Short mmCIF file of C-alpha atoms in Angstrom, two decimals:
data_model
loop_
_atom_site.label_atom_id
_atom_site.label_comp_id
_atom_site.label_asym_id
_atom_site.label_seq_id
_atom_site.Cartn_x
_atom_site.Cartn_y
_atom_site.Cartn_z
CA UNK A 1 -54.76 5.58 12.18
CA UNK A 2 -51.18 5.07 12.84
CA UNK A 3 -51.70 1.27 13.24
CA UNK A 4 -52.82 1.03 9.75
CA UNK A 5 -50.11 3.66 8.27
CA UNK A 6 -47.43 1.57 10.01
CA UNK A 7 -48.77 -1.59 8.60
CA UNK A 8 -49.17 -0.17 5.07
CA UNK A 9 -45.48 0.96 5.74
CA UNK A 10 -44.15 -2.11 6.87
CA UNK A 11 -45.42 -4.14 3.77
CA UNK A 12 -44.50 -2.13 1.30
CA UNK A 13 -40.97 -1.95 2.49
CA UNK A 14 -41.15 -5.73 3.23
CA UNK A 15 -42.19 -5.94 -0.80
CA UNK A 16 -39.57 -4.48 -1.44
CA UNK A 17 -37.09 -6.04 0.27
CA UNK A 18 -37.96 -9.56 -0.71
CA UNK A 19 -37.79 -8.41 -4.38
CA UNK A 20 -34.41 -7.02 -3.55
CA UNK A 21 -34.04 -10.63 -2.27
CA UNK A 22 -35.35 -12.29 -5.25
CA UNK A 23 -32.91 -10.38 -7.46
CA UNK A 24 -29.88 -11.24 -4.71
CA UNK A 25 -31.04 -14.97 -5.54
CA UNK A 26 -31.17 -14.81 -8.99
CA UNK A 27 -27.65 -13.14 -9.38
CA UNK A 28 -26.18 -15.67 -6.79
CA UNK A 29 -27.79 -18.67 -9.32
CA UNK A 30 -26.03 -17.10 -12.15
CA UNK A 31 -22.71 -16.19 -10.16
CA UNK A 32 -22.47 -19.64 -8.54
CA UNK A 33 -20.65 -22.14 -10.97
CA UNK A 34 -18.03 -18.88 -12.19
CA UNK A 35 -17.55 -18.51 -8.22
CA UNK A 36 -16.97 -22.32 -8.03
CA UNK A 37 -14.67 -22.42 -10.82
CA UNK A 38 -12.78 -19.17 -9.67
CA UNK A 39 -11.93 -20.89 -6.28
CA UNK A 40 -11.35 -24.20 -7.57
CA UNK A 41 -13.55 -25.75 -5.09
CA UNK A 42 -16.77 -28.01 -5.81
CA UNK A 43 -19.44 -26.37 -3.50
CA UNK A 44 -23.18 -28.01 -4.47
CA UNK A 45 -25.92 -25.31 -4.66
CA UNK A 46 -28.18 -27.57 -3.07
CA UNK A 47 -26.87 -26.89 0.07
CA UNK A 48 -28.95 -24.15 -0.03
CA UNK A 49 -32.02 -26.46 -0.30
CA UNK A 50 -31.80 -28.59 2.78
CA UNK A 51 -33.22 -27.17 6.21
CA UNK A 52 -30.41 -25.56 7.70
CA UNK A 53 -29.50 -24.00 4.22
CA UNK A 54 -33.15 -22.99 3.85
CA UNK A 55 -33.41 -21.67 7.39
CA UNK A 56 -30.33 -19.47 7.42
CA UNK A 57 -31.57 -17.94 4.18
CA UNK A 58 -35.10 -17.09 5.05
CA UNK A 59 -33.43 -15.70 8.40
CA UNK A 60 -31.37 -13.74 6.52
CA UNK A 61 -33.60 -12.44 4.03
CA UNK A 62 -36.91 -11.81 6.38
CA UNK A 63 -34.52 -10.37 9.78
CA UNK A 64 -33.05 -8.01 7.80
CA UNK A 65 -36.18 -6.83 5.66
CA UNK A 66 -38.15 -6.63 8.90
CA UNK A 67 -36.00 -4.07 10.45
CA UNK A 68 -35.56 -1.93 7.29
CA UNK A 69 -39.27 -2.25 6.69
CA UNK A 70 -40.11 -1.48 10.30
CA UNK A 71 -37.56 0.78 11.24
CA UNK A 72 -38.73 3.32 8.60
CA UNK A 73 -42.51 2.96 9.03
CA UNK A 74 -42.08 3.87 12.52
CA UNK A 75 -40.11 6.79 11.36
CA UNK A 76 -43.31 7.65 9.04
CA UNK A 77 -46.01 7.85 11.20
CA UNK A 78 -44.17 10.01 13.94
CA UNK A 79 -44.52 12.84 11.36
CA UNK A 80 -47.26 15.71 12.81
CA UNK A 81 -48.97 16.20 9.69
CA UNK A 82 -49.67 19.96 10.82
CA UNK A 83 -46.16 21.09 11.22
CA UNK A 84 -45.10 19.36 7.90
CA UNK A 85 -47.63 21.22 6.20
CA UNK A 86 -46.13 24.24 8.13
CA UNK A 87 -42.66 23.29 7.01
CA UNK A 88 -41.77 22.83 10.32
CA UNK A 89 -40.95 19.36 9.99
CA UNK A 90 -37.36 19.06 9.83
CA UNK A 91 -35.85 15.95 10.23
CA UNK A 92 -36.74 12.56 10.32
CA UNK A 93 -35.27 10.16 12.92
CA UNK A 94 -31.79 11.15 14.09
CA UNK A 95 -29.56 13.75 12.80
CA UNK A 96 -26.49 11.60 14.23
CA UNK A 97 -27.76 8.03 12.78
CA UNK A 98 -27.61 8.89 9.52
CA UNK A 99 -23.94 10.96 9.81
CA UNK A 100 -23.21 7.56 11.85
CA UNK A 101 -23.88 5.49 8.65
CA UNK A 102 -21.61 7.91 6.66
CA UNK A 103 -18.86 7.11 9.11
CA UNK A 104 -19.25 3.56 8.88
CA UNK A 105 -19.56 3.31 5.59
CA UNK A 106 -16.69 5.20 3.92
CA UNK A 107 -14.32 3.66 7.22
CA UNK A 108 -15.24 0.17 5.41
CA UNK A 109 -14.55 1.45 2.18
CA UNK A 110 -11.68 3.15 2.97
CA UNK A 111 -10.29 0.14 4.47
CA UNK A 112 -10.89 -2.06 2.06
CA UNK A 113 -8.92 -0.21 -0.52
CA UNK A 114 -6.43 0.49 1.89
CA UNK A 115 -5.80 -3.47 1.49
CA UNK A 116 -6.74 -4.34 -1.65
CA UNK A 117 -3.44 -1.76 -2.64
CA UNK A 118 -1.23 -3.24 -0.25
CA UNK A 119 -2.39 -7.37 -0.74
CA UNK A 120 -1.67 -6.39 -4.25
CA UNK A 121 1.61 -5.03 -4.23
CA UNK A 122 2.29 -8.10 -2.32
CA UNK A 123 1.54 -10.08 -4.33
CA UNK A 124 2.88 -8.81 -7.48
CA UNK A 125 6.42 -9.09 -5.29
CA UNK A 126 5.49 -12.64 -4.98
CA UNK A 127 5.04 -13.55 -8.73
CA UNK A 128 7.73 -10.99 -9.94
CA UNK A 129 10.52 -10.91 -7.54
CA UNK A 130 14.03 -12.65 -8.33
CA UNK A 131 14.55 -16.07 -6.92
CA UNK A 132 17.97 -16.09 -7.57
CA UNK A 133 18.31 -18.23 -10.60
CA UNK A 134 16.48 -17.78 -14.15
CA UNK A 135 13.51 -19.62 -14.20
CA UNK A 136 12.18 -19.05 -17.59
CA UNK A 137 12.52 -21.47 -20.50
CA UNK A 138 13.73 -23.95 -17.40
CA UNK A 139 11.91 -27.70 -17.64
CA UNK A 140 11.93 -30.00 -14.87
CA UNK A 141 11.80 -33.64 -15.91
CA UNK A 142 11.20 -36.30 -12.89
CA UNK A 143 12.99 -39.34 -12.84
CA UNK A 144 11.37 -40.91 -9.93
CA UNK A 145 12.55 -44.87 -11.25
CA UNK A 146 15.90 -46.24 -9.79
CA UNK A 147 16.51 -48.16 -12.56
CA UNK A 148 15.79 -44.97 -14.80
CA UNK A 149 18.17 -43.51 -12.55
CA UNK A 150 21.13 -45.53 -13.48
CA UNK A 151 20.44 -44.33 -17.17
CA UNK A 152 20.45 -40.52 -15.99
CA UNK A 153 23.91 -39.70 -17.55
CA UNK A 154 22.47 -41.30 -20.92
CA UNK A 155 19.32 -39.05 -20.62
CA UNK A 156 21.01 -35.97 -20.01
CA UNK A 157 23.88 -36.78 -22.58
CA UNK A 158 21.21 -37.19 -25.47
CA UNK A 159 18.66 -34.44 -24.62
CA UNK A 160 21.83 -32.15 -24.44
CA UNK A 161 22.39 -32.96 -28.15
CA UNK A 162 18.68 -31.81 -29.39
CA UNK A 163 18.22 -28.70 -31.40
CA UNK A 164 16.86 -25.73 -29.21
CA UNK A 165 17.87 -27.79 -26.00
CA UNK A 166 21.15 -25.02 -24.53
CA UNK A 167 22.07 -27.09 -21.54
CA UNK A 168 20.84 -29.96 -19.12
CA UNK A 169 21.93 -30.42 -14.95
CA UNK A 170 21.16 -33.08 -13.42
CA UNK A 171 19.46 -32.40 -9.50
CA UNK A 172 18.25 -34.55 -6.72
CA UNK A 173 15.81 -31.80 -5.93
CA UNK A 174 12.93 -30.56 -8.26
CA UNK A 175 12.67 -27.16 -8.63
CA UNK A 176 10.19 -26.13 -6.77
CA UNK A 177 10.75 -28.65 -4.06
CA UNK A 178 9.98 -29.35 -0.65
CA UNK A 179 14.15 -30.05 0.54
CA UNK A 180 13.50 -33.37 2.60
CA UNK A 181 17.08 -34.11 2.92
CA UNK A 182 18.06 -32.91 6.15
CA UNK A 183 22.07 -34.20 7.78
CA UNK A 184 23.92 -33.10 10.62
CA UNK A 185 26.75 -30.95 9.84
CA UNK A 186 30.08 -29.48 12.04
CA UNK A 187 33.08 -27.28 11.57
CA UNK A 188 33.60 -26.55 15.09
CA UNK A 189 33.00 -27.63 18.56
CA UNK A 190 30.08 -25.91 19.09
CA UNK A 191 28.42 -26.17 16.21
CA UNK A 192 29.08 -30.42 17.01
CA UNK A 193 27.70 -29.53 20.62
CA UNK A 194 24.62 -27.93 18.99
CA UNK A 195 23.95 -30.17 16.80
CA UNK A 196 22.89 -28.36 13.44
CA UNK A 197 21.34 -29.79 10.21
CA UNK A 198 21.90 -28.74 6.85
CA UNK A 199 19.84 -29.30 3.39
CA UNK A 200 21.91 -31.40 1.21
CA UNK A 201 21.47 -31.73 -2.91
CA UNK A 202 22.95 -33.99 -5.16
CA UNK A 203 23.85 -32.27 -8.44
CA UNK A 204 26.54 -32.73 -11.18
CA UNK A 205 28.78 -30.33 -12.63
CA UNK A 206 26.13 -28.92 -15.35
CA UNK A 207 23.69 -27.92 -12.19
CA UNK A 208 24.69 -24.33 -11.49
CA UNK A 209 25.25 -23.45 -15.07
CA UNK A 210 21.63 -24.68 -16.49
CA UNK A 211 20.26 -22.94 -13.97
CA UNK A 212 22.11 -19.74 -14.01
CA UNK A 213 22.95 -19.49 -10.58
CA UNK A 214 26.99 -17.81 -10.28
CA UNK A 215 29.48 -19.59 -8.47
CA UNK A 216 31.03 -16.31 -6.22
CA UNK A 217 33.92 -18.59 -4.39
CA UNK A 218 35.87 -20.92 -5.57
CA UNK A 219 35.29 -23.59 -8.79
CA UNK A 220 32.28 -25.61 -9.86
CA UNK A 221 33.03 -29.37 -9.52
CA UNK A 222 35.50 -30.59 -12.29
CA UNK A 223 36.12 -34.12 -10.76
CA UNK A 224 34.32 -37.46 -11.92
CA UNK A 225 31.33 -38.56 -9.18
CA UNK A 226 33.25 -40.86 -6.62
CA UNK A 227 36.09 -38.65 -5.97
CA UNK A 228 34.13 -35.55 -5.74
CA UNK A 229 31.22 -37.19 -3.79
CA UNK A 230 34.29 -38.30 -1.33
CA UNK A 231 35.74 -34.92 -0.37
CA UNK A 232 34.04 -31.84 -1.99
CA UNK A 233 30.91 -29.64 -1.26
CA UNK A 234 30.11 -26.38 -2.79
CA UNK A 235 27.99 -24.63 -0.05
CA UNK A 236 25.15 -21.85 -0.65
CA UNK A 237 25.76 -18.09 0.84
CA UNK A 238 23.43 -19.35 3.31
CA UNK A 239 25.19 -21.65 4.66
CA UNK A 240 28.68 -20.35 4.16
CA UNK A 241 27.51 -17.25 6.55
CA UNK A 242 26.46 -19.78 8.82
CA UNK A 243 29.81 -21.36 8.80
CA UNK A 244 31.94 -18.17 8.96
CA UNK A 245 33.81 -19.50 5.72
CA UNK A 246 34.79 -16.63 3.71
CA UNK A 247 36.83 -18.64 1.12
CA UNK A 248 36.76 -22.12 -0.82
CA UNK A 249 39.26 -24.69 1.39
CA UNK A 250 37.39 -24.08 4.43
CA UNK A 251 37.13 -28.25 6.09
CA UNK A 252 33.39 -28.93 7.18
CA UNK A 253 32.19 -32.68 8.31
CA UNK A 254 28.99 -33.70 7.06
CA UNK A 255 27.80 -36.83 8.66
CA UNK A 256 31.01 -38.01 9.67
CA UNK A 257 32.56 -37.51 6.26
CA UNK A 258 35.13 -34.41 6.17
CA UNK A 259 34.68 -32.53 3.02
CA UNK A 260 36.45 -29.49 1.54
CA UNK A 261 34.48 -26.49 0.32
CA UNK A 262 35.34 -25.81 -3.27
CA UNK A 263 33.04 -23.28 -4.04
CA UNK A 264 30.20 -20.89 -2.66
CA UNK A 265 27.22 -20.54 -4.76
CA UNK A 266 24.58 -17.19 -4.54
CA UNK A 267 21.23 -18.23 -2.92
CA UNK A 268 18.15 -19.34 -4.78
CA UNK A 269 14.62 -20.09 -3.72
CA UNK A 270 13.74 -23.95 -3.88
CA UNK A 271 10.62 -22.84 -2.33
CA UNK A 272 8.44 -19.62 -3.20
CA UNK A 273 8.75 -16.29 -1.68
CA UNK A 274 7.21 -17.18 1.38
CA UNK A 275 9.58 -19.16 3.28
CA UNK A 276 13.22 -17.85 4.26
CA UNK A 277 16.29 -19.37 2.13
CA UNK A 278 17.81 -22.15 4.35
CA UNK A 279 21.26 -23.08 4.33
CA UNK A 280 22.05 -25.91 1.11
CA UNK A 281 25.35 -28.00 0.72
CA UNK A 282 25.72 -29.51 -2.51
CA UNK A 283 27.16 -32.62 -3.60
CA UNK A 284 28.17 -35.10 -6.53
CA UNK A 285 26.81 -38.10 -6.53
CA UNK A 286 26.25 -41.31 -8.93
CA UNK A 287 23.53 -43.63 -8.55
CA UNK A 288 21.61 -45.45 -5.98
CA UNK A 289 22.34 -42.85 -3.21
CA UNK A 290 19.35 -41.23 -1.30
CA UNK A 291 20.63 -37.67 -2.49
CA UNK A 292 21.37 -39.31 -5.99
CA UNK A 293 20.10 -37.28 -9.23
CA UNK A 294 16.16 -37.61 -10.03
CA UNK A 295 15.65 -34.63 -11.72
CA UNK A 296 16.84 -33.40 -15.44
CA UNK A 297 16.78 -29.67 -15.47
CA UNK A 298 16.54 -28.72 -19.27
CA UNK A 299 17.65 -25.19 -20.57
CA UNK A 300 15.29 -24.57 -24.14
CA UNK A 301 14.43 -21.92 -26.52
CA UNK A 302 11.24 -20.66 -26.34
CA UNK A 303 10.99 -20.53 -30.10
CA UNK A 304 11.41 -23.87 -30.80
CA UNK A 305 9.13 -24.94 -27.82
CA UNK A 306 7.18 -27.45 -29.70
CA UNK A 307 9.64 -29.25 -31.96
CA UNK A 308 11.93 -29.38 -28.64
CA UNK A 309 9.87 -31.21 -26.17
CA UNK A 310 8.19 -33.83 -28.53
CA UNK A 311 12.29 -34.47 -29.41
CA UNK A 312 12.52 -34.44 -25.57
CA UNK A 313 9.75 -37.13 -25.40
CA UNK A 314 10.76 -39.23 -28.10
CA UNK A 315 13.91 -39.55 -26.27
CA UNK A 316 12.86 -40.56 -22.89
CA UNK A 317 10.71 -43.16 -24.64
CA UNK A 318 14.00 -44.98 -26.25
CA UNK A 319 15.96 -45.01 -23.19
CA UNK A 320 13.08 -45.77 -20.66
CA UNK A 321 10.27 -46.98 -22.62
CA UNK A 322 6.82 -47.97 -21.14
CA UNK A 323 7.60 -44.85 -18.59
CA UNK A 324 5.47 -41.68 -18.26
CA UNK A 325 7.50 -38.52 -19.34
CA UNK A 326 6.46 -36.56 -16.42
CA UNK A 327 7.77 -32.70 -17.09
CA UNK A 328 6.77 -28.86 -15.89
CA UNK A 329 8.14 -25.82 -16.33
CA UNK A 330 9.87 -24.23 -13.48
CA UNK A 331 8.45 -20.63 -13.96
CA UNK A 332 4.50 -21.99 -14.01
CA UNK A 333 5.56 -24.53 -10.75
CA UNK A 334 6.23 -21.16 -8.75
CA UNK A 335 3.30 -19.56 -10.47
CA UNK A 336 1.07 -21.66 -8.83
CA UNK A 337 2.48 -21.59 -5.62
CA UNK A 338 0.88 -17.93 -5.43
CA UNK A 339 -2.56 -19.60 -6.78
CA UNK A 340 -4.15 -18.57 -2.93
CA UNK A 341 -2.66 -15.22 -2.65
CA UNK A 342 -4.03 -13.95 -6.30
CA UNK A 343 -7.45 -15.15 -5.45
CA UNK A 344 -7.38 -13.74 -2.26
CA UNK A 345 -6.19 -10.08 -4.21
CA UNK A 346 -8.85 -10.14 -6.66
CA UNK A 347 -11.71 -11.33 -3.70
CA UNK A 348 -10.36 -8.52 -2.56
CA UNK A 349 -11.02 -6.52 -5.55
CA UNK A 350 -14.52 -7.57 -5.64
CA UNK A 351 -15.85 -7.09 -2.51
CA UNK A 352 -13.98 -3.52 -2.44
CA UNK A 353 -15.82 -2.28 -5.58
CA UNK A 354 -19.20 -3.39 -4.05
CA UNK A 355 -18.33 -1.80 -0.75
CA UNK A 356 -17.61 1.34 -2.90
CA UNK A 357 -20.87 1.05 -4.95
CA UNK A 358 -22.96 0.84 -1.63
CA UNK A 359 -21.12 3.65 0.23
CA UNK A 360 -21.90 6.03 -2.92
CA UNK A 361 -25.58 4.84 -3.14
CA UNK A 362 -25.81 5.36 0.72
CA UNK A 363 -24.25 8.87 0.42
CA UNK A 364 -25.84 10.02 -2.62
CA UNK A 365 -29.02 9.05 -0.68
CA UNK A 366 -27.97 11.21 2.06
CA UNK A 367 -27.11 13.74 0.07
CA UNK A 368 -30.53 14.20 -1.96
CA UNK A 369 -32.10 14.13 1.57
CA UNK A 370 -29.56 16.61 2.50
CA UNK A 371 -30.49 19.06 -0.18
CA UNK A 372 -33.92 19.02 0.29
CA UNK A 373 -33.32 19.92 4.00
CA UNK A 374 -31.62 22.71 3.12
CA UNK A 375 -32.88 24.17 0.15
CA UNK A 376 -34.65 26.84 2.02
CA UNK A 377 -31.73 27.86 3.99
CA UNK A 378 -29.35 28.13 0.61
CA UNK A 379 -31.50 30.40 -1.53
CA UNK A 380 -31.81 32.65 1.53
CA UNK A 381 -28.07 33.01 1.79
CA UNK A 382 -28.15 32.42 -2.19
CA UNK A 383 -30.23 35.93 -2.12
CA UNK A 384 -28.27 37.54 0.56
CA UNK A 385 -25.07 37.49 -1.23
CA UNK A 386 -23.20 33.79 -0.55
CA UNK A 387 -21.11 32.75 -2.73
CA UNK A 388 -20.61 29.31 -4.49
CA UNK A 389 -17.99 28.19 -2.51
CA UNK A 390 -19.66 29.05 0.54
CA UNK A 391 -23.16 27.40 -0.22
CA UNK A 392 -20.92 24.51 -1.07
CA UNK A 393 -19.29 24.62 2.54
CA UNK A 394 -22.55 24.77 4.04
CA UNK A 395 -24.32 21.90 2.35
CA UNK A 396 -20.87 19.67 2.44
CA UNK A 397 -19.19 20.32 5.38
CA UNK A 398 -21.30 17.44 8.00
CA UNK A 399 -21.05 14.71 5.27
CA UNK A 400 -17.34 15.80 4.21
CA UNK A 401 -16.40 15.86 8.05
CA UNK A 402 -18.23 12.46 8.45
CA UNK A 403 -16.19 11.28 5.52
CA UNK A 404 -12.97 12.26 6.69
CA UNK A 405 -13.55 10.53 10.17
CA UNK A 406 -14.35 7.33 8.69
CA UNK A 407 -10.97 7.33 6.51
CA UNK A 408 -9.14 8.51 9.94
CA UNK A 409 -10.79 5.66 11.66
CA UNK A 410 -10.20 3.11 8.82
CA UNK A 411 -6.74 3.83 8.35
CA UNK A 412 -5.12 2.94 11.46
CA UNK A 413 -7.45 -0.43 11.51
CA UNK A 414 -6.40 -1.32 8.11
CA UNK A 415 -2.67 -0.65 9.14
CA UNK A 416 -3.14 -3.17 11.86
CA UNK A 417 -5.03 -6.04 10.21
CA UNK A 418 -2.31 -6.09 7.25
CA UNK A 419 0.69 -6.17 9.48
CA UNK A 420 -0.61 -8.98 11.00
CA UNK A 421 -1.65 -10.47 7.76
CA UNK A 422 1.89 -9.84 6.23
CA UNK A 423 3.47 -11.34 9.21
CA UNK A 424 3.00 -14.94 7.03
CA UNK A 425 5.73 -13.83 4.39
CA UNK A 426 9.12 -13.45 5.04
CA UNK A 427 9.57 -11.43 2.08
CA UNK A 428 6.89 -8.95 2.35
CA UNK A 429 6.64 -5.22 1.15
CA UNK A 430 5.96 -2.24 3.44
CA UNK A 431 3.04 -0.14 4.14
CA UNK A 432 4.45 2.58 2.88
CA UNK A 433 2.33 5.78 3.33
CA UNK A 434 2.00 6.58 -0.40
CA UNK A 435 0.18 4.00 -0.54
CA UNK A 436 -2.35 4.93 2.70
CA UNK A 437 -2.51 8.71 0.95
CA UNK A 438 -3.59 7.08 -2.20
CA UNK A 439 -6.47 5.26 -0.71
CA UNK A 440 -7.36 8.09 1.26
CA UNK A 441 -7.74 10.23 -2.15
CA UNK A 442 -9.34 7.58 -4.04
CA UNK A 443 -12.37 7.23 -1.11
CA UNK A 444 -12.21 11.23 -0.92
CA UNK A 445 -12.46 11.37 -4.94
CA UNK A 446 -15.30 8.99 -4.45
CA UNK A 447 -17.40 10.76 -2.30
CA UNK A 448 -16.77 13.90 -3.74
CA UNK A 449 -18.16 12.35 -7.07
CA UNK A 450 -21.58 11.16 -5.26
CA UNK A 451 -21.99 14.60 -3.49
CA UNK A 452 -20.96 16.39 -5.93
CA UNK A 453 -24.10 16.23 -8.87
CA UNK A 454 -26.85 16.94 -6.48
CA UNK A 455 -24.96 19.56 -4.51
CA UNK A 456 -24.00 21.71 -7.55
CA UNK A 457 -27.34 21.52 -8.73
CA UNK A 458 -28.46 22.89 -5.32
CA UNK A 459 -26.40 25.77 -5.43
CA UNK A 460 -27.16 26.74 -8.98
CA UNK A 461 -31.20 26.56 -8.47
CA UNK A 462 -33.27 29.58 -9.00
CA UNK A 463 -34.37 30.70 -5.68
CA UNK A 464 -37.26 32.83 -6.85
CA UNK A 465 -38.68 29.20 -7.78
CA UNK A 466 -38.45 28.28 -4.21
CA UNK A 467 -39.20 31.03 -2.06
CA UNK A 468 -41.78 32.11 -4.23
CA UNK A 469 -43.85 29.27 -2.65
CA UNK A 470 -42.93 30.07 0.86
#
C-alpha cells in the first residue's frame, strides 16, 4: 500500500540522514580544538552536552532529516506504476522546485565569492599599504617608570652605540598607540571660538629620522629641550591643512603657550588603516612632563637581529636593573591589529569552498536527473540530424539560464552587503567590476565543470542502444 511504501521511504531516508549526521559529528569532534585555536577563543565542547546544547542538536539533526526523508517519500509513492512502465512518467515533483534550488544555490555561491575577492583585497590593503613611515626593522622599547624616565637620554645614548643598532628617537607615544593626549589649540579667532583639540607628542630631535618620516617644511628641532619645549612645534600635514599654514614661522597657541612652527612633517599612521590620520603637533620635552618621552624607538639590522637585542637587553639591565625589558617590533604591532579581518577572509574562504562543493553536488544531481529525462528526446534529434552544439543547447539551456539568474541575483546583493561592510574602514578599496566579472566566471566555470561530464556523455551515447528498447 502506499502507507507502507511511504513508511519504508521515510526510514530509509531518515537512515540516512542520521548517518550523514553521525559523520557531521564526527568531523565537528575532530575540527573543534583547530577551530578553537584558529579563533583564539576557548569554547568547551561540552556545551554541546547539556540540555539546551543537546536539544538544539537533535532539533537540528531530526527537523531537517524528517523533511528530506518525508518530502521525497511522498514524491515516491505518487508515481502510477502503469504509466512509468509506459514511459509516461515524466517528472517527479515540480519542474520549477528543482530549477528554484539551482537559483538559490549558485546566487549563494556566487555571492560568496563575490566577497571572499573583495574582503580579501581589503585586507591585503590593510597589511600591505604604506603608513607613512618605515616600519620594518623598527623596535619599540616601553619605558613606562618615571624614574627610568629621567635616565632616557642615557638609554638612548648607549643603545645608539651598539653594533647593528643605525639610530634611536626617543617618543612619548608607542608606535602603534592609542594618542591619549588631547590639548586645545588656536591660531585664530574662530578656531579659539570653536574650541579645537589637537594630538600632541613629545619627541626629541632623533624622532623623525629613526623613523623615516621626511620633514617637507621647515627644520627638525636643533635646540636643547627647555628652549625648544618653550617656543617650537613641528606640526603633521594634518594639522598644518587644518591650520592653513603653508610655511614654517606660522604662530599657533597651544594651551596658552604661543609656539612657532618650525617644521611640517608628512603624515603617518599611529593607528592601523582603519581609522583616519588626525591632526599631531609635536614637541620637545625633558622629563617628568605628561607628554615626556616613554618610548625608545630603535632602528636595527635585520642580520644581526640576535646579537643586537640581547646587547639591547644587557643594556637596559645596567642602567635600570631589576626592570622588565618590555620590547615589540613595530611591523608585527600593526600586524596584529588586522588579526580579526584575516580570520574573517579566510572564514570566508571556508565557508565559500563548501558552498561551492554543495552547489556542484546539487547541480550535478540535477543534471544526471536531467539526462535521464531527456535521453529519449536527444537520440531522436541525435538521429534526425542535431548537431553537438545543439543537443548541448537543449540539455543545458534551463540549468545554464537558472545559473545565470542566480549570479544576476547574487551580484547586486553582494554589492550591497560589502558596501555596507566596507563602510568600517576609512581606507577601503573599491568594488571594482573586474572583480564582480571574475566571480561571475569563476561560478560560471564551476557549473560548467559539474554539467559538463554527464552532458557530453549524453550527447555522445549510441542511440541505437536506447531506442532499440523503445
Amino acid at each position: 500500500s502506499k502507507k507502507q511504501l511511504l513508511q519504508q521511504f521515510t526510514i530509509e531516508f531518515l537512515l540516512t540522514t542520521l548517518l550523514s549526521a553521525g559523520i557531521a559529528i564526527l568531523a565537528t569532534m575532530l575540527a573543534w580544538q583547530p577551530f578553537v585555536d584558529f579563533i583564539g577563543k576557548d569554547i568547551p565542547w561540552d556545551i554541546l552536552l547539556d540540555w539546551r546544547g543537546a536539544l538544539l542538536l537533535v532539533s537540528l539533526i531530526f527537523l531537517p532529516g524528517l523533511f528530506a526523508s518525508f518530502f521525497p517519500s511522498a514524491l515516491l509513492t505518487r508515481i502510477d506504476p502503469t504509466q512509468l512502465l509506459k514511459g509516461q512518467q515524466r517528472t517527479m515533483g515540480r519542474k520549477t522546485l528543482r530549477l528554484g534550488l539551482v537559483v538559490v544555490q549558485f546566487a549563494i555561491t556566487t555571492f560568496l565569492i563575490l566577497c571572499t575577492l573583495v574582503v580579501f583585497q581589503q585586507y591585503q590593503r590593510l597589511s600591505h599599504a604604506s603608513l607613512g613611515f618605515e616600519q620594518v626593522q623598527l623596535i619599540n622599547i616601553k619605558v613606562e617608570d618615571r624614574e627610568i624616565q629621567k635616565k632616557i637620554g642615557l638609554l638612548q645614548a648607549e643603545m645608539a652605540r651598539v653594533k647593528g643598532v643605525a639610530s634611536v628617537g626617543a617618543s612619548s607615544e608607542s608606535l602603534p598607540s592609542d594618542m591619549n593626549n588631547r590639548w586645545r589649540v588656536h591660531w585664530d579667532e574662530a578656531s579659539k571660538a570653536r574650541g579645537v583639540a589637537i594630538d600632541i607628542v613629545g619627541v626629541d630631535d632623533q624622532y623623525f629620522s629613526t623613523i623615516q618620516t621626511p620633514i617637507t617644511e621647515g627644520t627638525n628641532f636643533l635646540l636643547a629641550y627647555r628652549s625648544d619645549s618653550a617656543r617650537s612645534v613641528i606640526l603633521n600635514e594634518t594639522a598644518a591643512r587644518m591650520m592653513d599654514v603653508n610655511e614654517a614661522g606660522a604662530i599657533i597657541t597651544i594651551e596658552e603657550t604661543e609656539r612657532r612652527v618650525i617644521g611640517v612633517v608628512s603624515d603617518h599612521h599611529y593607528q592601523s588603516m582603519k581609522s583616519e590620520i588626525e591632526p599631531v603637533a609635536y614637541m620637545v620635552y625633558g622629563p617628568g612632563r605628561r607628554v615626556s618621552p616613554d618610548n625608545l624607538l630603535v632602528r636595527v639590522n635585520v642580520r644581526e637581529l640576535s646579537g643586537t637585542i640581547t646587547e639591547l637587553n644587557r643594556i637596559w639591565d645596567k642602567v635600570a636593573p631589576g626592570s622588565f625589558f618590555d620590547f615589540h617590533f613595530v611591523d608585527e604591532a600593526f600586524q596584529n591589529a588586522y588579526n580579526e579581518e584575516a580570520q574573517f577572509s579566510q572564514l570566508f574562504t571556508l565557508f565559500t569552498v563548501l558552498s561551492i562543493v554543495i552547489s556542484c553536488i546539487g547541480l550535478l544531481g540535477i543534471v544526471i536527473y536531467l539526462a535521464s529525462e531527456k535521453q529519449k528526446e536527444v537520440c531522436i534529434r541525435k538521429v534526425m540530424g542535431s548537431s553537438n552544439w545543439q543537443l548541448t543547447a537543449i540539455v543545458m539551456k534551463e540549468l545554464g539560464l537558472m545559473v545565470l539568474i542566480g549570479m544576476a541575483l547574487a551580484v547586486p546583493a553582494a554589492i550591497w552587503s560589502l558596501n555596507l561592510w566596507l563602510e568600517q574602514f576609512v581606507f577601503r578599496v573599491p568594488i571594482e567590476w573586474t572583480v564582480v566579472t571574475v566571480s561571475v566566471l569563476i561560478t560560471a566555470s564551476l557549473a560548467a565543470l559539474a554539467m559538463g561530464r554527464n552532458v557530453l556523455q549524453l550527447i555522445h551515447s549510441n542511440p541505437v542502444r536506447f531506442l532499440r528498447n523503445e
